[in-house]
Coordinates of C-alpha atoms in Angstrom, one line a residue:
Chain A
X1 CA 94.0 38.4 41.1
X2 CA 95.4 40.0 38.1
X3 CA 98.9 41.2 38.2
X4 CA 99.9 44.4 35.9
X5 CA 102.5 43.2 33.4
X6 CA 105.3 46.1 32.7
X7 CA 106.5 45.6 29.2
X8 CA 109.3 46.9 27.3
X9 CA 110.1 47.5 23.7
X10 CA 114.0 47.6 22.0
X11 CA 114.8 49.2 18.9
X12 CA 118.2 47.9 17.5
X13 CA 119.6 50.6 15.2
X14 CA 122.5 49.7 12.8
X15 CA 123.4 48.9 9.6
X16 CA 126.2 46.6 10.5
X17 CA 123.1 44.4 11.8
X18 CA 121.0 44.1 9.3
X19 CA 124.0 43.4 7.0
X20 CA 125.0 40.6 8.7
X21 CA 128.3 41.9 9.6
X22 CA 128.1 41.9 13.3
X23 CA 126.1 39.2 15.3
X24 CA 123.7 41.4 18.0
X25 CA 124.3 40.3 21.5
X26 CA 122.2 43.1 22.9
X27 CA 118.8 41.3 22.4
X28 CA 119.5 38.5 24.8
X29 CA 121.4 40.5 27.0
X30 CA 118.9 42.6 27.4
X31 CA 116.2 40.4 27.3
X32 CA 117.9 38.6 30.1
X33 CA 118.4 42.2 32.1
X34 CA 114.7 43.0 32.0
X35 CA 113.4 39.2 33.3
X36 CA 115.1 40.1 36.5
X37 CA 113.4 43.4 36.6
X38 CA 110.0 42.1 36.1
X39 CA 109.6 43.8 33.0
X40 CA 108.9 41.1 29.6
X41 CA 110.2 42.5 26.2
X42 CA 107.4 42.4 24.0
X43 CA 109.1 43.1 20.9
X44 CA 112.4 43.9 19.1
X45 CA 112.7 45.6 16.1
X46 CA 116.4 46.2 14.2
X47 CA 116.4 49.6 11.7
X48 CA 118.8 51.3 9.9
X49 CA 120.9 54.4 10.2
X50 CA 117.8 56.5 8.8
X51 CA 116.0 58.6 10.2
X52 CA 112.6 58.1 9.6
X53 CA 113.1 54.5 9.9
X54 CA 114.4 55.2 13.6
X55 CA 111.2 57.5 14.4
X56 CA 108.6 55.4 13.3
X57 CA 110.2 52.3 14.9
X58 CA 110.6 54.6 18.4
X59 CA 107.3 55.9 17.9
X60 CA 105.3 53.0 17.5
X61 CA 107.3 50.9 20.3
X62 CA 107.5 53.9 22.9
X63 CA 103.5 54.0 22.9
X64 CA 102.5 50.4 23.3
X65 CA 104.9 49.5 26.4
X66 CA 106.3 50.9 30.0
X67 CA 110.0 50.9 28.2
X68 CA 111.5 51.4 25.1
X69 CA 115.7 51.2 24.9
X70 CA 117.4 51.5 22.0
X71 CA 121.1 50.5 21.1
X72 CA 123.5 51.9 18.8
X73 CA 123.9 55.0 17.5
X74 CA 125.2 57.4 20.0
X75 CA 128.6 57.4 19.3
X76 CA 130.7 60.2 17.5
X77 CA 131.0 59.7 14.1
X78 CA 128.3 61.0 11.1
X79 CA 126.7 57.5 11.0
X80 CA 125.5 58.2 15.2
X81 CA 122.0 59.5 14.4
X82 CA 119.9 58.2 17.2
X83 CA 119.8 61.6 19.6
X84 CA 118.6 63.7 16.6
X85 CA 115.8 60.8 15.4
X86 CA 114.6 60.4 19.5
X87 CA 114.4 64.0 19.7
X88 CA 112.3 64.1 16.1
X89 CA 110.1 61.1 17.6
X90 CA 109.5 62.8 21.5
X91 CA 108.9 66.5 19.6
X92 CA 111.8 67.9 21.4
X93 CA 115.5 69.9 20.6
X94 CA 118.5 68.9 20.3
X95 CA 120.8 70.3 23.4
X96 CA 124.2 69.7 25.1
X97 CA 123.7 68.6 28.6
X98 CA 126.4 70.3 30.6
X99 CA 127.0 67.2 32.3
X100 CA 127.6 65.1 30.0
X101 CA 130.0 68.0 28.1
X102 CA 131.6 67.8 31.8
X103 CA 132.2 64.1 31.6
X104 CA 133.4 64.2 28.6
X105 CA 136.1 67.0 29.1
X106 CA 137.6 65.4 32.1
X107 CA 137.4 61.9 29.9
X108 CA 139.4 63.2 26.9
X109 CA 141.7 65.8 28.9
X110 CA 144.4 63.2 28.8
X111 CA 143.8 61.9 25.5
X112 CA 145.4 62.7 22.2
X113 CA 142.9 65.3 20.3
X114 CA 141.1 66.4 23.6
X115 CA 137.6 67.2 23.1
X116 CA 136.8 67.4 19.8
X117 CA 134.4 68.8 17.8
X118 CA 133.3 65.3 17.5
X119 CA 133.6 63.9 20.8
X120 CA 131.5 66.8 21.8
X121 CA 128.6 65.1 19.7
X122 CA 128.0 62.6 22.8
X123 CA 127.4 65.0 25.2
X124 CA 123.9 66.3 22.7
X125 CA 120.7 64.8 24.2
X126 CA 117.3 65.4 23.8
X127 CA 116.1 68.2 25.5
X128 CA 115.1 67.1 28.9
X129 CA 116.7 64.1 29.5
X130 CA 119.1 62.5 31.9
X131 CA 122.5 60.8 31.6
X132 CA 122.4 57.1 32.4
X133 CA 126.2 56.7 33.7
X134 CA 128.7 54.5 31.2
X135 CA 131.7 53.2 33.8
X136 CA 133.3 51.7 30.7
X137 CA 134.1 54.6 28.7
X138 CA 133.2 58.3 28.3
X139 CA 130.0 59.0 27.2
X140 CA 126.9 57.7 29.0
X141 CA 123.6 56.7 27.9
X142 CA 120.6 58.8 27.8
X143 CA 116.6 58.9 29.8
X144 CA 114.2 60.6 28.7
X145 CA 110.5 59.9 29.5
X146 CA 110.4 56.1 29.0
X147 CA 113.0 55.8 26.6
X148 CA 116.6 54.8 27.3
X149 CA 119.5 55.3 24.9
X150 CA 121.9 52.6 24.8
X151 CA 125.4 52.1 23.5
X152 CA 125.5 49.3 20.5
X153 CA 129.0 47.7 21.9
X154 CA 127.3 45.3 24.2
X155 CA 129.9 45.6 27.1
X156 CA 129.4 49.4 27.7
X157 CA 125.4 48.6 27.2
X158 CA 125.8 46.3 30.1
X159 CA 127.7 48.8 32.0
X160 CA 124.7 51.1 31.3
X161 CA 122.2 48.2 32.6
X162 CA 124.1 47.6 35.2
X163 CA 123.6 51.5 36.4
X164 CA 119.8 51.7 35.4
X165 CA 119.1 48.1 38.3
X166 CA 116.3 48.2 40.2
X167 CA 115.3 52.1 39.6
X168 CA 112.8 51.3 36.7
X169 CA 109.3 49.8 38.4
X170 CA 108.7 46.4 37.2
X171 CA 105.6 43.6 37.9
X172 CA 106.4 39.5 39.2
X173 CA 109.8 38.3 37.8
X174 CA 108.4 35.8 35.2
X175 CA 109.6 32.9 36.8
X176 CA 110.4 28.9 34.7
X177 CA 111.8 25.8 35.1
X178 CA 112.9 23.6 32.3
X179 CA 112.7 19.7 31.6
X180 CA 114.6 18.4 28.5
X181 CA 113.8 14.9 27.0
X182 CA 116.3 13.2 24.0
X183 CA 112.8 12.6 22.2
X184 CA 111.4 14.1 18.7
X185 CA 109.5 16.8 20.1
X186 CA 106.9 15.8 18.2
X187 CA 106.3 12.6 20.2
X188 CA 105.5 15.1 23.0
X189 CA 103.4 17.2 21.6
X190 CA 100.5 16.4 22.8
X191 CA 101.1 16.0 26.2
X192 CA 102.4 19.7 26.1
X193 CA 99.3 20.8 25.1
X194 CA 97.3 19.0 27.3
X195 CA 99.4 20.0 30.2
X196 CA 99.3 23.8 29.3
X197 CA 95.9 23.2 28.7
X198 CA 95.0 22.4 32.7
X199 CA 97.3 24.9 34.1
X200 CA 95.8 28.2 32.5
X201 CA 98.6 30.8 34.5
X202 CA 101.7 28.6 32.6
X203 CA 102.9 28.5 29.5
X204 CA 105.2 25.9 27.7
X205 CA 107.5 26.6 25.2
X206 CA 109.4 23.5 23.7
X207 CA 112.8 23.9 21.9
X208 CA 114.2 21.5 19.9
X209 CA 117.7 20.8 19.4
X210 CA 120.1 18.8 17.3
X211 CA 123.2 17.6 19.6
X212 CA 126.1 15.2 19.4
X213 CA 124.1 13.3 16.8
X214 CA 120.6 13.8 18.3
X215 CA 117.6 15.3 18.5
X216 CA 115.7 16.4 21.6
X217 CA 113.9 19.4 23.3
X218 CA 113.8 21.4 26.3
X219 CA 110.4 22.1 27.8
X220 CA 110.4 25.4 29.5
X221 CA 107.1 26.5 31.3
X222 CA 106.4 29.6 32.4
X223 CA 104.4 31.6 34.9
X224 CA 104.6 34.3 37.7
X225 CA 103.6 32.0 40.6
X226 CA 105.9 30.2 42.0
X227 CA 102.8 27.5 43.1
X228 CA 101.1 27.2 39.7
X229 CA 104.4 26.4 38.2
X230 CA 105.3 24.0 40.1
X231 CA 102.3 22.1 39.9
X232 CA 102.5 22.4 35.7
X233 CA 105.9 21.2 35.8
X234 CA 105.1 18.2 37.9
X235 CA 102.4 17.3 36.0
X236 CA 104.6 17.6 32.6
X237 CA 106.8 14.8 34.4
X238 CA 104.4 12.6 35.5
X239 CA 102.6 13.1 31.6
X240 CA 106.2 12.2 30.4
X241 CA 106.6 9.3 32.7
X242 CA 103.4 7.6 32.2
X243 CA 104.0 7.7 28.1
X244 CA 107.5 6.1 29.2
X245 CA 109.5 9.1 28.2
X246 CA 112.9 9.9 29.6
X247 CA 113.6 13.1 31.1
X248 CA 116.0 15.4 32.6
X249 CA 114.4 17.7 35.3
X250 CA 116.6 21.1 34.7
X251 CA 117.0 21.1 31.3
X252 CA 119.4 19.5 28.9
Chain B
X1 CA 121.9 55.3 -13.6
X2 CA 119.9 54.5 -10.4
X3 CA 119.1 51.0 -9.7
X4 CA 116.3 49.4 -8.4
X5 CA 117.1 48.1 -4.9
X6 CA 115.5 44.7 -4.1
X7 CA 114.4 44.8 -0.2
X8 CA 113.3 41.9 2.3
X9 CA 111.7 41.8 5.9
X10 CA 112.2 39.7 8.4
X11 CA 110.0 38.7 11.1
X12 CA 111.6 36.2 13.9
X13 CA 108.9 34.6 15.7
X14 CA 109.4 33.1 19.3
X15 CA 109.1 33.6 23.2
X16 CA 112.3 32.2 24.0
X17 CA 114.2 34.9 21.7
X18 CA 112.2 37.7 23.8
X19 CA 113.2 36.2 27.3
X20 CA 116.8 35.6 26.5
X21 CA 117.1 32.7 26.5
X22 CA 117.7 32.0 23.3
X23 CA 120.1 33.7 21.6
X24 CA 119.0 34.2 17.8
X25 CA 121.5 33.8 15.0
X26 CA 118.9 33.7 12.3
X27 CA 119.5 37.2 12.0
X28 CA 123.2 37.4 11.1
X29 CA 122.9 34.2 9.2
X30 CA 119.6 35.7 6.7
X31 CA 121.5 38.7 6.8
X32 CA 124.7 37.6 5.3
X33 CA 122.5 35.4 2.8
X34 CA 120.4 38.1 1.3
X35 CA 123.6 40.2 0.9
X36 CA 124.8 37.2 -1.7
X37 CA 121.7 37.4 -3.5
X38 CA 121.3 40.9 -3.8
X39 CA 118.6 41.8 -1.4
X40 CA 119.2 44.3 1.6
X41 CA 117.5 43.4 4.8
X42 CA 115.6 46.6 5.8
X43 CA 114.0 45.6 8.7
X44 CA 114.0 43.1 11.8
X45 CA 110.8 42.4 13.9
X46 CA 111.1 39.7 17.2
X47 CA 107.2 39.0 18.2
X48 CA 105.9 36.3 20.7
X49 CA 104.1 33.6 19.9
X50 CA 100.6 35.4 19.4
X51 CA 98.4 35.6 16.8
X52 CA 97.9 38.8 16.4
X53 CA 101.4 39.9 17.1
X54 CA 102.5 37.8 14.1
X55 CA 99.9 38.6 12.4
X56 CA 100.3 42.4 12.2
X57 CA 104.4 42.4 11.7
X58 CA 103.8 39.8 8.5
X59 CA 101.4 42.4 7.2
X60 CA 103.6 45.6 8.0
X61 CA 107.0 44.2 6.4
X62 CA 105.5 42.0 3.4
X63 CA 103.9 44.7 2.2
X64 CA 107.0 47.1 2.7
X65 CA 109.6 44.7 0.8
X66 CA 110.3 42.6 -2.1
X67 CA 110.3 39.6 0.3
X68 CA 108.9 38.3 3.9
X69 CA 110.9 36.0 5.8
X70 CA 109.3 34.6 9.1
X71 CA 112.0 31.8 11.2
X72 CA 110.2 30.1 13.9
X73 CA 106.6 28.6 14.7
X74 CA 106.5 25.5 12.3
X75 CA 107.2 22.8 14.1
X76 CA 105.0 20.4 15.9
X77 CA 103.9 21.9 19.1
X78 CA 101.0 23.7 20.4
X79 CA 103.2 26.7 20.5
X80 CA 104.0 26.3 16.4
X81 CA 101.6 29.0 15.1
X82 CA 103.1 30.9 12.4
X83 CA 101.1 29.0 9.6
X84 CA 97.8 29.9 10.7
X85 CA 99.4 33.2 11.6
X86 CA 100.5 33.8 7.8
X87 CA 97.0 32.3 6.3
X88 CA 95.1 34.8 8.7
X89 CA 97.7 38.2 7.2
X90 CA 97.3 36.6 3.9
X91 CA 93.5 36.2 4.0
X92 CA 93.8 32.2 3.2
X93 CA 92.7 29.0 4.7
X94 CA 95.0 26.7 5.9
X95 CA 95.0 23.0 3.9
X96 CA 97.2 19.9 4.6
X97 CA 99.5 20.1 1.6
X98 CA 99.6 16.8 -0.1
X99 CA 103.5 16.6 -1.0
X100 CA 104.5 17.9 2.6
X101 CA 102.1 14.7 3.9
X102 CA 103.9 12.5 1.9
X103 CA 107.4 13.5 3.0
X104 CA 106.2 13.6 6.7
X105 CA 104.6 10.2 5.9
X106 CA 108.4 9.0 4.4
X107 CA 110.3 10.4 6.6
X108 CA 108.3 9.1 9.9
X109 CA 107.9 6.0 8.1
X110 CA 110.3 4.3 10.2
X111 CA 110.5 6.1 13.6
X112 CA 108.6 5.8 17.0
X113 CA 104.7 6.2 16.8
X114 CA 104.8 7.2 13.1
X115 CA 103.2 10.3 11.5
X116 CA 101.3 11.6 14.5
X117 CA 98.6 14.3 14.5
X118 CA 101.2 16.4 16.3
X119 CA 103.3 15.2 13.3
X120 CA 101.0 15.7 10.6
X121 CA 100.6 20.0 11.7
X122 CA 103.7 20.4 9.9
X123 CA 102.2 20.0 6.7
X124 CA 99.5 22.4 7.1
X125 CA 100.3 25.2 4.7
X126 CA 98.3 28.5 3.9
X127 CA 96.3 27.9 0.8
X128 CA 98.3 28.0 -2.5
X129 CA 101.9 27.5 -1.3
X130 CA 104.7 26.0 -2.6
X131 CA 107.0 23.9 -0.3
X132 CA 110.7 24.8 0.6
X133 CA 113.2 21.5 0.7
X134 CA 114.3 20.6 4.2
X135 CA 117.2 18.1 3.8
X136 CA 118.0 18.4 6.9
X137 CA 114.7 17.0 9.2
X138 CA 112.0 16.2 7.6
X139 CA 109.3 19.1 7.5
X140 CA 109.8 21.2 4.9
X141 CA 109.6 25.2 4.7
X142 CA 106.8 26.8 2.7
X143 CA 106.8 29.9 0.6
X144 CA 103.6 31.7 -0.6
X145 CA 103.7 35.2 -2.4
X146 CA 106.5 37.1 -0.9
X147 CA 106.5 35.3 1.9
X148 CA 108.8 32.6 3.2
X149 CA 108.4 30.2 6.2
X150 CA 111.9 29.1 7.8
X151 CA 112.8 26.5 10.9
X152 CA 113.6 28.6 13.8
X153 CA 116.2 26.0 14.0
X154 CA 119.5 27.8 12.7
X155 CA 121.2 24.8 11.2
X156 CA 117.5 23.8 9.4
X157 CA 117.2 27.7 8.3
X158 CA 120.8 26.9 7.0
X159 CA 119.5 24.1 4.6
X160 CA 116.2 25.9 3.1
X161 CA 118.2 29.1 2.2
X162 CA 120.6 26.6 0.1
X163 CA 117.8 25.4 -1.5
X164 CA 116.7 28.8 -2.2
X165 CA 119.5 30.2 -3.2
X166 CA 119.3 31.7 -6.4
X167 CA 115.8 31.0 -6.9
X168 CA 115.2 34.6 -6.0
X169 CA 115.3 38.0 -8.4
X170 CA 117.5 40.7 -6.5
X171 CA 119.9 43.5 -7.7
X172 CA 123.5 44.2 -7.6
X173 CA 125.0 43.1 -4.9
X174 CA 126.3 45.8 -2.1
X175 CA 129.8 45.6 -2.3
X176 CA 131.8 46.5 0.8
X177 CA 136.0 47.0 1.7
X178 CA 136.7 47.5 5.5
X179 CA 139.5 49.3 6.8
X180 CA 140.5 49.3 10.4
X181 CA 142.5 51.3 12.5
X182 CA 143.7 50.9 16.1
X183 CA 142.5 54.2 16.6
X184 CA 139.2 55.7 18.9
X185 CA 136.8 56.1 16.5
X186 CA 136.2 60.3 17.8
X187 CA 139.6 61.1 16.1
X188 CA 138.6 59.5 12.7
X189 CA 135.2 60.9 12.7
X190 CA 136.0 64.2 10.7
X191 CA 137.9 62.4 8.0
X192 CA 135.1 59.7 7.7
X193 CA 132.3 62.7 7.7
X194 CA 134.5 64.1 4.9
X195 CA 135.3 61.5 2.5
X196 CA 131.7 60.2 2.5
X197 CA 130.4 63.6 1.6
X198 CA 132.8 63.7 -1.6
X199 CA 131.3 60.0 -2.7
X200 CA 127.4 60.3 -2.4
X201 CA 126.8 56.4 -4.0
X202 CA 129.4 55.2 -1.1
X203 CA 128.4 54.9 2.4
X204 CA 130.4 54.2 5.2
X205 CA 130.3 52.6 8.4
X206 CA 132.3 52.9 11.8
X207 CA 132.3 50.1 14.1
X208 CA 134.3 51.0 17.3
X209 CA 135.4 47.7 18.8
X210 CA 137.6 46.8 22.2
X211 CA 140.1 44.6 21.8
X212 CA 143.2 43.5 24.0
X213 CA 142.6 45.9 26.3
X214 CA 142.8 48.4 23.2
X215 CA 140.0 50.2 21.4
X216 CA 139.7 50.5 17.6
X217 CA 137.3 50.6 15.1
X218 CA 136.8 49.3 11.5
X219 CA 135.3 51.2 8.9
X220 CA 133.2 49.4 6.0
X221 CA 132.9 51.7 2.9
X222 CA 129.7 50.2 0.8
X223 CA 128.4 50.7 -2.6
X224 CA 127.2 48.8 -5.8
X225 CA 129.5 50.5 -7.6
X226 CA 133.4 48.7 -7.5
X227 CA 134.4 51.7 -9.0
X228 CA 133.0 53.9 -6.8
X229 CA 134.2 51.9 -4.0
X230 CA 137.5 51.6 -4.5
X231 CA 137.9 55.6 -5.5
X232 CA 136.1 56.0 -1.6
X233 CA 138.6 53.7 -0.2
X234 CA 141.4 55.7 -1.2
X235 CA 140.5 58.9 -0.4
X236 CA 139.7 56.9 3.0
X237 CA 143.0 55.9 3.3
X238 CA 144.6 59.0 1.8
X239 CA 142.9 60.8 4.8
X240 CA 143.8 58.2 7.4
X241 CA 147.6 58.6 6.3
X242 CA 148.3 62.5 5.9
X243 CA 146.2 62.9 9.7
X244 CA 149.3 60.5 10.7
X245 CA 147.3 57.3 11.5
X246 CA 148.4 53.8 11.1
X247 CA 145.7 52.0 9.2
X248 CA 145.4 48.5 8.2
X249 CA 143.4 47.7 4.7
X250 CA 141.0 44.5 5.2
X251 CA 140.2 45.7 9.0
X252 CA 141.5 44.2 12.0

């Protein structure tokens, strides 16, 4: 039995990113989000505040998966692009969604300025879409087709996720267990492989560390059946036992 | 006088950055580094470990950019790929590089089981490259064309960008001044709209931040141009101060 797998793409759009400025958050946290929803993010890509750059990137990651999301970008100053380049990408206008210009009145009607000229740029959308609510602040996100516009501050984005739970269709919750050893991981090597090897529905991934002094790895393996992976794991531990390695069942 | 812009790529390679549960700080830290040397990262790309996956993103941004750089995938496990991953998008065979055996052989010399097969993988190069100092583990790095090989490892990225550093031709450096306000970013956004349109070599940034149960946001003028900079600061702050808000040069 083959199970479909629901994959998503993420577009990171900013030039505070790429210049090292600010330290993303909202590849993780996202990453994390869509585990739970069955859905694995198959790639990331981070572009800056240019158009083009943000309509290829959209284009190209929009088509291969279930999902795209984007972050970044929709807020109301001239640098906020990413309505205008999604709209460019789908083929579609640029309209105010009466909703959103709703929300945002009542938001700002007790606010110094109002609803300016703009604050009324978070209410545009591409034409079409639907508001993903923002509990955190004014605006809200944006749906349209398969793509979901995000905020770049990662607390309102996970307001946003936190809205968008269980509605989007996802495959098995990629489930994984972890063992760490204080051990090279290179002295384990090839018992990784030739555990992998006999359990073809699990994967292991082994990440090294360097901690209080000294090196070690975590072993995490991988697989949608709860049965397979338990059987992978326990014969990674009885591989590691027989070699006379130390291990920590959980992770280190 | 328009000059020419020296661009890299950057391709981060690793399942456990796409599931979350890693969070990657190669980004911020490559980031910050190219900015030093005069290089602008234009683009981010997070694949899995798969061939093909890495193989097409090395392809896309080394061709687009003055310089590649992959982090992840070199080490000693089955799930280390990125070398034959670059030889394949480069066309090359893959060879044991003699100098990286010899460090490996060193550097093992005196540690359980020695230089291992699993061991020896890391000094499998793509044909014709040149090795990167590692000070701080033993394999080293490997660069080839435009196209550098880094330890997913933050701290071990750390080390081969040092020893890099300088090695590289770039351009002038993007120089940047921040100034904050305690202020939603909404109310700013016509001034900032403004000022950038009078300075077309300046660009400028708003990053909307909450803070002590406050919001805020810092603006980051950039240019290569200190002159230019500085004049854009000033009408910035000009701006900031006759619309009656309180700013605070060097951000908050």
């Amino acid at each position: 039995m083959t199970e479909r797998i629901f994959t998503a793409g993420l577009v990171i759009i900013g030039d505070e990113i790429l210049s090292g400025r600010t330290h993303d958050k909202n590849i993780a946290q996202i990453a994390s989000w869509l585990q739970v929803q069955g859905i694995r993010l198959a790639e990331v890509r981070v572009v800056p505040d240019v158009m083009e750059r943000i309509v290829e990137a959209v284009n190209a990651l929009r088509e291969g998966n279930d999902y795209l999301f984007t972050t970044g970008g929709i807020g109301p100053t001239h640098d906020d692009i990413t309505v205008d380049a999604v709209a460019q990408a789908l083929g579609v206008n640029v309209v105010v969604h009466p909703q959103a210009r709703a929300i945002l009145e009542k938001y700002y009607s007790d606010k110094p300025g109002g609803l300016t000229d703009a604050r009324l740029r978070m209410a545009r959308v591409p034409e079409g879409a639907d508001l993903i609510p923002n509990r955190m602040s004014g605006a809200p996100g944006i749906k349209i087709g398969n793509v979901h516009l995000m905020a770049g501050v990662p607390h309102i984005t996970a307001g946003m996720l936190d809205a968008l739970t269980g509605t989007l269709e996802g495959g098995a919750p990629l489930l994984s267990e972890t063992v760490g050893c204080w051990t090279p991981e290179s002295e384990v090597a090839d018992i990784l492989r030739q555990v992998e090897k006999a359990h073809e529905h699990c994967q292991i991934g082994s990440y090294p560390f360097f901690r209080d002094g000294r090196v070690g790895a975590n072993f995490v393996v991988r697989s949608t059946s709860a049965q397979e992976l338990k059987s992978c794991v326990d014969s990674l531990c009885d591989g590691l036992a027989m070699a006379g390695f130390d291990f920590t069942p959980g992770g280190i």
